[in-house]
Amino acid sequence: MESMLNKLKSTVTKVTADVTSAVMGNPVTREFEVGRHIASGGPGLSWRIYNGTKKSTKQEVAVFVFDKKMIDKYQKFEKDQIIDSLKRGVQQLTRLRHPRLLTVQHPLEESRDCLAFCTEPVFASLSNVLGQWDNLPSPVPSDIKEYKLYDVETKYGLLQISEGLSFLHSGVKMVHGNLCPENIILNKSGAWKIMGFDFSISSNNPSDAEPKYTCKEWQPNLPPLCLPNPEYLAPEYILSVSCDAASDMYSLGVVMHAVFNEGKPVFQVNKHDIFKSFSRQLDQLSSMSPAVLSKIPEEVREHVKMLLSVTPNVRPDADQMTKIPFFDDVGAVTLQYFDSLFQRDNLQKSQFYKGLPKVLPKLPKRVVVYRILPALTSEFVNPDMVPFVLPNVLLIAEECTKDEYVRLILPDLTPVFKQQEPIQASNMILLIFLQKMDLLLTKTPPDDIKNSVLPMVYRALEAPSVQIQELSLNIIPTFANLIDYPSMKNSLIPRIKSACLQTSSLAVRVNSLVCLGKILEYLDKWFVIDEILPFLQQIPSREPAVLMGILGIYKCTFNHKKLGIPKEHLATKSLPHLVSLSIDNNLNLNQFNSFMMVIRDMLSRMETEHKTKLEQLHIMQEQQRSMNISNPLNQAEESKSPPNSGNQIDDIFGGTGVNGKENGSAAPVSQPSRVSLTLEEKQRLAKEQEQAAKLRNQQPLAPQTIKAATAGSNSQTKDLTSSLLSNMTSMSMANTARPAPVQGSTMSTFPSSGPMVGSMGTSVSNGFNPAMGFQAGGMGMGMRPTGPSLYSGMATTTSTPNFGSLTQNQGTTGQTNKPPDMSALDNLFTSNKPKVTLNQIGPKAPSGTSSPWLGQFNSPQNPQTQMQGVPVGMGGVAGGFGMQANPFFSPQNFAQPAAAPSMNPSGIKHSASVNNDLKDLFG
């Protein structure tokens, strides 16, 4: 590890030293920071190219540096010639201004050790890209080493060079004199620029139609840096010492050949015998072999052959070359249009930007990102053009990596997020951003999302345009998972609620509810219960779409496994609200059925949860009583006190004695010894004591009989029926007088009015006489039914005593010769035949319905009105849609009516199982 650090340190130190030594003392360093060595270019690749920035503006530049140490081997006069030639080239470039020429940002500066000047940001020279790596840093930068030209780059690059030559030849009447890959620079955007005007020749008579150029004779004794590159020179330059614009066109032909031929020119030149080489070259050009141009694309091959013609007049001029079909490529034309945008008006620009999305997918990513994107983002300064440019920028952003997006696109987008003027353009910008919100939230860093993106979303929700509000509400659920919870809770939800309440547009209101329904899963349970559900009751309108939206939110919350509505909220707030909405006159049958399905589901679950709670509470109470019964301390205390069977029954039945009186009023009976019993034994004992209570209500027993019936000493497992039979026989044989009725109990003198249905379906005498004026509604007053789970499912009938059998048997009092009356057992094991019909007590119940619920808890009324709309749900039976179904993503889940249950001819629904009994009763 230490060796690697040392190596890295030495490398950095060496690079820093190289840069420092290269520009030390040069005035360029006063205004510019010089970075790393990135490329080389110019005549003989003698200029080292560094990246840099301007200190005052932080503007990016390229710094060209010529190190004078490179020419130490030459004599002083040769050094001076080289320096003068290089200076002349830079000075000429500085005077010329054209988009196809390299732009100089700072003129040439000379110091003792180097020459330096600054230009627009540069990537590399064409020579570097084609594989010539002289004067490059070691190792060669990977971006240059792996760089491959795309066809569109090659076509448009050659077109740019042709346009640059056209400017030189026609505009300033100048011959470049040394056009070669070394003097073609690729800037950071990928555009090809011309430099290296060291050997340029200006016209002697620039005002004349036919310019004349004076060419210098080739001097082979001069240093190579003082001569143009002979491999790209026209033959007439050497052989006849003449040149004109056609000479540059020959050089262009050789450049085109090199671009398509891995950087190799048409001919290799022997620099030691230049005249002989050119003479041989002249012969080869006169009869050029087709193999020489085999790698050049066929559509431009003929034009290259004409450029390489021995006769200058045959060569196409620069203006003609810009119009050849080879350059009519859609990509090249697009790039060319971008370079001339400054000449277009807003209408032309807008038309071009509208069609650009069709072209961008056809272009290489590098060309789009580094060539087209900067031109697009430069248009952001024109607010009217932003709506036309922005879709293309976001389309490019989709193809960029997150790092490229943050580095190249986001800085230019940040001001656009906040743009609010002009209003029409601002609205269009909001629409475009909302449609690409998933892209923005995926690639934008969290801090920028919070500071720039989400405020724009909030602004869209508050926009005066209904269309923007609708679109924002439709799009928000698609990226809700990317919004942090505090922002959603404190900023987004309140604005959605405000949009719903304050709008006058039904579409916005409905979309607000749909949006809330879709993002419920990203909220927590108590926020929904405390903020969302109360908000639903504030919505003023009652259109069917709004009502169904409210129902959907209730349904989603109720069924979602993470959310859910507590039964207390169901009973006090949700169900009353839904029931009131369900009878709205605007709802059709299907919508009403949807409401009733949700209401039934809620009632069913509420019933199941509360019943489970009560059953658990009852079991805990019974367990506590069992512990009290089996407590040895209680057993010792009760053995000292007088036995009282009424107290024992009170412990079991909850405070009512065997004779129907309150605690302490029953006749004393012996107290059975208490032992620890199992649950099954306790259940059976409870049943036996219940049946014994019935028997006592039907037949007066002797005190010793009661004592025997309730005794529980060591023979608790005796058969109850045998014991009762023997007691009844002994009572009859004893011929004892029946005790008089209990004083103060008027109810004991009246016969039973008819059978009464108990919780388990058995007939129980009610003990009331209609002659006393009791009405049917009073039957429930003396009843105290217990839950169905009491004593493991055994339902007790009533705590009110039954005196019917006592009054019926009063006529037999005092008779000793009659056989034993066994009617008490009949009453115990079979239902009593009613002597008075229910019609005499109250209204006739509808046929086929003999529900104890109707008899005990409901006042008599028309059965149709009584049954209508009562929700049913037993044992948590699932109804409606699944736990995770969201009606806002599939509205048919709650909008379709429930299938009508089948009916038998008598009008009663068929029950599929025992669990659906109550459902059958209540419809």
Coordinates of N, CA, C and O in Angstrom, one line a residue, residues 120-191:
E120 N -10.8 27.9 -27.3 CA -12.0 27.2 -26.8 C -11.6 25.8 -26.3 O -10.5 25.3 -26.7
P121 N -12.4 25.2 -25.4 CA -12.1 23.9 -24.9 C -11.9 22.9 -26.1 O -12.6 22.9 -27.0
V122 N -10.9 22.0 -25.9 CA -10.5 21.1 -27.0 C -10.4 19.7 -26.5 O -10.1 19.5 -25.3
F123 N -10.8 18.8 -27.4 CA -10.7 17.3 -27.0 C -9.4 16.8 -27.5 O -8.6 16.3 -26.7
A124 N -9.1 16.9 -28.8 CA -7.8 16.4 -29.3 C -7.7 16.9 -30.8 O -8.6 17.5 -31.3
S125 N -6.6 16.6 -31.4 CA -6.4 16.8 -32.8 C -6.9 15.6 -33.6 O -7.0 14.5 -33.0
L126 N -7.3 15.8 -34.8 CA -7.7 14.7 -35.7 C -6.6 13.7 -35.8 O -6.8 12.4 -35.9
S127 N -5.4 14.1 -35.8 CA -4.2 13.2 -35.9 C -4.2 12.3 -34.7 O -3.9 11.1 -34.8
N128 N -4.4 12.9 -33.5 CA -4.4 12.0 -32.3 C -5.5 11.0 -32.4 O -5.3 9.8 -32.0
V129 N -6.7 11.4 -32.9 CA -7.8 10.4 -33.0 C -7.5 9.3 -34.0 O -7.9 8.2 -33.8
L130 N -6.8 9.7 -35.0 CA -6.5 8.7 -36.0 C -5.3 7.8 -35.7 O -4.8 7.0 -36.5
G131 N -4.7 8.0 -34.5 CA -3.6 7.1 -34.0 C -2.3 7.7 -34.0 O -1.3 7.0 -33.7
Q132 N -2.1 9.0 -34.2 CA -0.8 9.6 -34.1 C -0.7 10.2 -32.7 O -1.3 11.2 -32.4
W133 N 0.2 9.6 -31.9 CA 0.2 10.0 -30.5 C 1.5 10.7 -30.1 O 1.9 10.6 -28.9
D134 N 2.2 11.3 -31.0 CA 3.4 12.0 -30.7 C 3.1 13.2 -29.8 O 2.0 13.9 -29.9
N135 N 4.0 13.4 -28.8 CA 3.9 14.6 -27.9 C 2.7 14.5 -27.0 O 2.1 15.5 -26.5
L136 N 2.2 13.3 -26.8 CA 1.1 13.0 -25.8 C 1.7 12.6 -24.5 O 2.8 12.1 -24.4
P137 N 0.9 12.7 -23.4 CA 1.4 12.3 -22.1 C 1.5 10.7 -22.1 O 0.8 10.0 -22.9
S138 N 2.3 10.2 -21.2 CA 2.4 8.8 -21.1 C 1.9 8.3 -19.7 O 2.3 8.9 -18.7
P139 N 0.9 7.4 -19.7 CA 0.3 6.7 -20.8 C -0.7 7.6 -21.6 O -1.1 8.6 -21.0
V140 N -0.9 7.1 -22.8 CA -1.9 7.9 -23.6 C -3.3 7.9 -22.9 O -3.7 6.8 -22.5
P141 N -3.9 9.0 -22.8 CA -5.3 9.0 -22.2 C -6.2 8.0 -22.9 O -6.3 7.9 -24.1
S142 N -7.0 7.4 -22.0 CA -7.8 6.3 -22.5 C -8.9 6.9 -23.4 O -9.4 6.2 -24.4
D143 N -9.4 8.1 -23.2 CA -10.5 8.6 -24.0 C -10.0 8.8 -25.4 O -10.8 8.7 -26.4
I144 N -8.7 9.2 -25.6 CA -8.2 9.3 -27.0 C -7.8 7.9 -27.6 O -8.1 7.6 -28.7
K145 N -7.3 7.1 -26.7 CA -6.9 5.7 -27.2 C -8.1 4.9 -27.7 O -8.0 4.2 -28.7
E146 N -9.2 5.1 -27.1 CA -10.4 4.3 -27.4 C -11.4 5.0 -28.3 O -12.5 4.5 -28.5
Y147 N -11.0 6.2 -28.7 CA -12.0 7.0 -29.5 C -12.2 6.5 -30.9 O -11.2 6.2 -31.6
K148 N -13.4 6.3 -31.3 CA -13.7 5.9 -32.6 C -14.7 6.8 -33.3 O -15.7 7.2 -32.6
L149 N -14.4 7.3 -34.5 CA -15.3 8.2 -35.1 C -16.5 7.5 -35.7 O -16.5 6.5 -36.3
Y150 N -17.7 8.1 -35.4 CA -18.9 7.6 -36.0 C -19.1 8.2 -37.4 O -18.5 9.2 -37.7
D151 N -19.9 7.5 -38.2 CA -20.1 8.0 -39.6 C -20.6 9.4 -39.6 O -20.2 10.2 -40.4
V152 N -21.6 9.7 -38.7 CA -22.2 11.1 -38.7 C -21.1 12.1 -38.3 O -21.1 13.2 -38.9
E153 N -20.2 11.7 -37.4 CA -19.1 12.6 -37.0 C -18.2 12.8 -38.2 O -17.7 14.0 -38.5
T154 N -17.9 11.8 -38.9 CA -16.9 11.9 -40.0 C -17.5 12.8 -41.1 O -16.9 13.7 -41.7
K155 N -18.8 12.5 -41.5 CA -19.4 13.2 -42.5 C -19.5 14.7 -42.2 O -19.2 15.6 -43.0
Y156 N -20.0 15.0 -41.0 CA -20.2 16.4 -40.6 C -18.8 17.1 -40.4 O -18.7 18.2 -40.7
G157 N -17.8 16.3 -39.9 CA -16.5 16.9 -39.7 C -15.9 17.3 -41.1 O -15.4 18.4 -41.2
L158 N -16.0 16.4 -42.1 CA -15.5 16.8 -43.4 C -16.3 17.9 -44.0 O -15.7 18.8 -44.7
L159 N -17.6 18.0 -43.7 CA -18.4 19.1 -44.2 C -17.9 20.4 -43.6 O -17.8 21.4 -44.2
Q160 N -17.6 20.3 -42.3 CA -17.2 21.5 -41.6 C -15.8 22.0 -42.2 O -15.6 23.2 -42.3
I161 N -14.9 21.1 -42.5 CA -13.6 21.5 -43.1 C -13.9 22.1 -44.4 O -13.2 23.1 -44.8
S162 N -14.8 21.5 -45.2 CA -15.1 22.1 -46.5 C -15.6 23.5 -46.4 O -15.3 24.4 -47.2
E163 N -16.5 23.7 -45.4 CA -17.1 25.1 -45.2 C -16.0 26.0 -44.7 O -16.0 27.2 -45.1
G164 N -15.0 25.5 -43.9 CA -13.9 26.4 -43.5 C -13.1 26.8 -44.6 O -12.6 28.0 -44.7
L165 N -12.8 25.9 -45.5 CA -12.0 26.2 -46.7 C -12.7 27.2 -47.6 O -12.1 28.1 -48.3
S166 N -14.0 27.0 -47.7 CA -14.9 27.9 -48.5 C -14.7 29.3 -48.0 O -14.6 30.3 -48.8
F167 N -14.7 29.4 -46.7 CA -14.6 30.8 -46.1 C -13.2 31.3 -46.4 O -13.1 32.5 -46.8
L168 N -12.2 30.5 -46.3 CA -10.8 31.0 -46.6 C -10.7 31.4 -48.0 O -10.1 32.5 -48.3
H169 N -11.2 30.6 -48.9 CA -10.9 30.8 -50.4 C -11.8 31.9 -50.9 O -11.3 32.8 -51.7
S170 N -13.1 32.0 -50.4 CA -14.0 33.0 -51.0 C -14.1 34.2 -50.1 O -14.3 35.3 -50.6
G171 N -13.9 34.0 -48.8 CA -14.1 35.1 -47.9 C -12.9 36.0 -47.7 O -13.0 37.2 -47.9
V172 N -11.8 35.4 -47.4 CA -10.6 36.2 -47.2 C -9.5 36.0 -48.2 O -8.4 36.5 -48.1
K173 N -9.8 35.2 -49.3 CA -8.9 35.0 -50.4 C -7.5 34.5 -49.9 O -6.5 35.2 -50.0
M174 N -7.6 33.4 -49.2 CA -6.4 32.8 -48.6 C -6.3 31.3 -48.8 O -7.3 30.6 -48.9
V175 N -5.1 30.9 -49.1 CA -4.8 29.4 -49.2 C -4.2 29.0 -47.9 O -3.3 29.6 -47.4
H176 N -4.7 27.9 -47.3 CA -4.2 27.4 -46.0 C -2.8 27.0 -46.1 O -1.9 27.3 -45.3
G177 N -2.5 26.2 -47.1 CA -1.1 25.7 -47.4 C -0.6 24.6 -46.6 O 0.4 24.0 -47.0
N178 N -1.3 24.1 -45.6 CA -0.8 23.0 -44.8 C -2.0 22.3 -44.1 O -2.0 21.9 -42.9
L179 N -3.1 22.0 -44.9 CA -4.2 21.3 -44.4 C -3.9 19.8 -44.2 O -3.6 19.1 -45.2
C180 N -3.9 19.4 -43.0 CA -3.6 18.0 -42.7 C -4.2 17.6 -41.3 O -4.7 18.6 -40.6
P181 N -4.3 16.4 -40.9 CA -5.0 16.0 -39.6 C -4.4 16.7 -38.4 O -5.1 16.9 -37.4
E182 N -3.1 17.1 -38.5 CA -2.4 17.7 -37.3 C -3.0 19.1 -37.1 O -3.1 19.6 -35.9
N183 N -3.5 19.7 -38.2 CA -4.1 21.1 -38.0 C -5.6 21.1 -38.0 O -6.2 22.2 -38.2
I184 N -6.2 20.0 -37.8 CA -7.6 19.9 -37.6 C -7.9 19.5 -36.2 O -7.4 18.4 -35.7
I185 N -8.6 20.4 -35.5 CA -8.8 20.2 -34.0 C -10.2 19.8 -33.8 O -11.1 20.4 -34.3
L186 N -10.5 18.8 -32.9 CA -11.8 18.5 -32.5 C -12.0 19.2 -31.1 O -11.3 18.9 -30.2
N187 N -13.0 20.1 -31.1 CA -13.3 20.8 -29.8 C -14.1 19.8 -28.9 O -14.4 18.7 -29.2
K188 N -14.4 20.3 -27.7 CA -15.0 19.5 -26.7 C -16.4 19.0 -27.1 O -16.9 18.0 -26.7
S189 N -17.0 19.8 -28.0 CA -18.4 19.4 -28.5 C -18.3 18.5 -29.7 O -19.3 18.0 -30.2
G190 N -17.1 18.2 -30.2 CA -16.9 17.3 -31.3 C -16.8 18.0 -32.7 O -16.7 17.3 -33.7
A191 N -16.9 19.3 -32.7 CA -16.8 20.0 -34.0 C -15.4 20.1 -34.4 O -14.5 20.1 -33.6

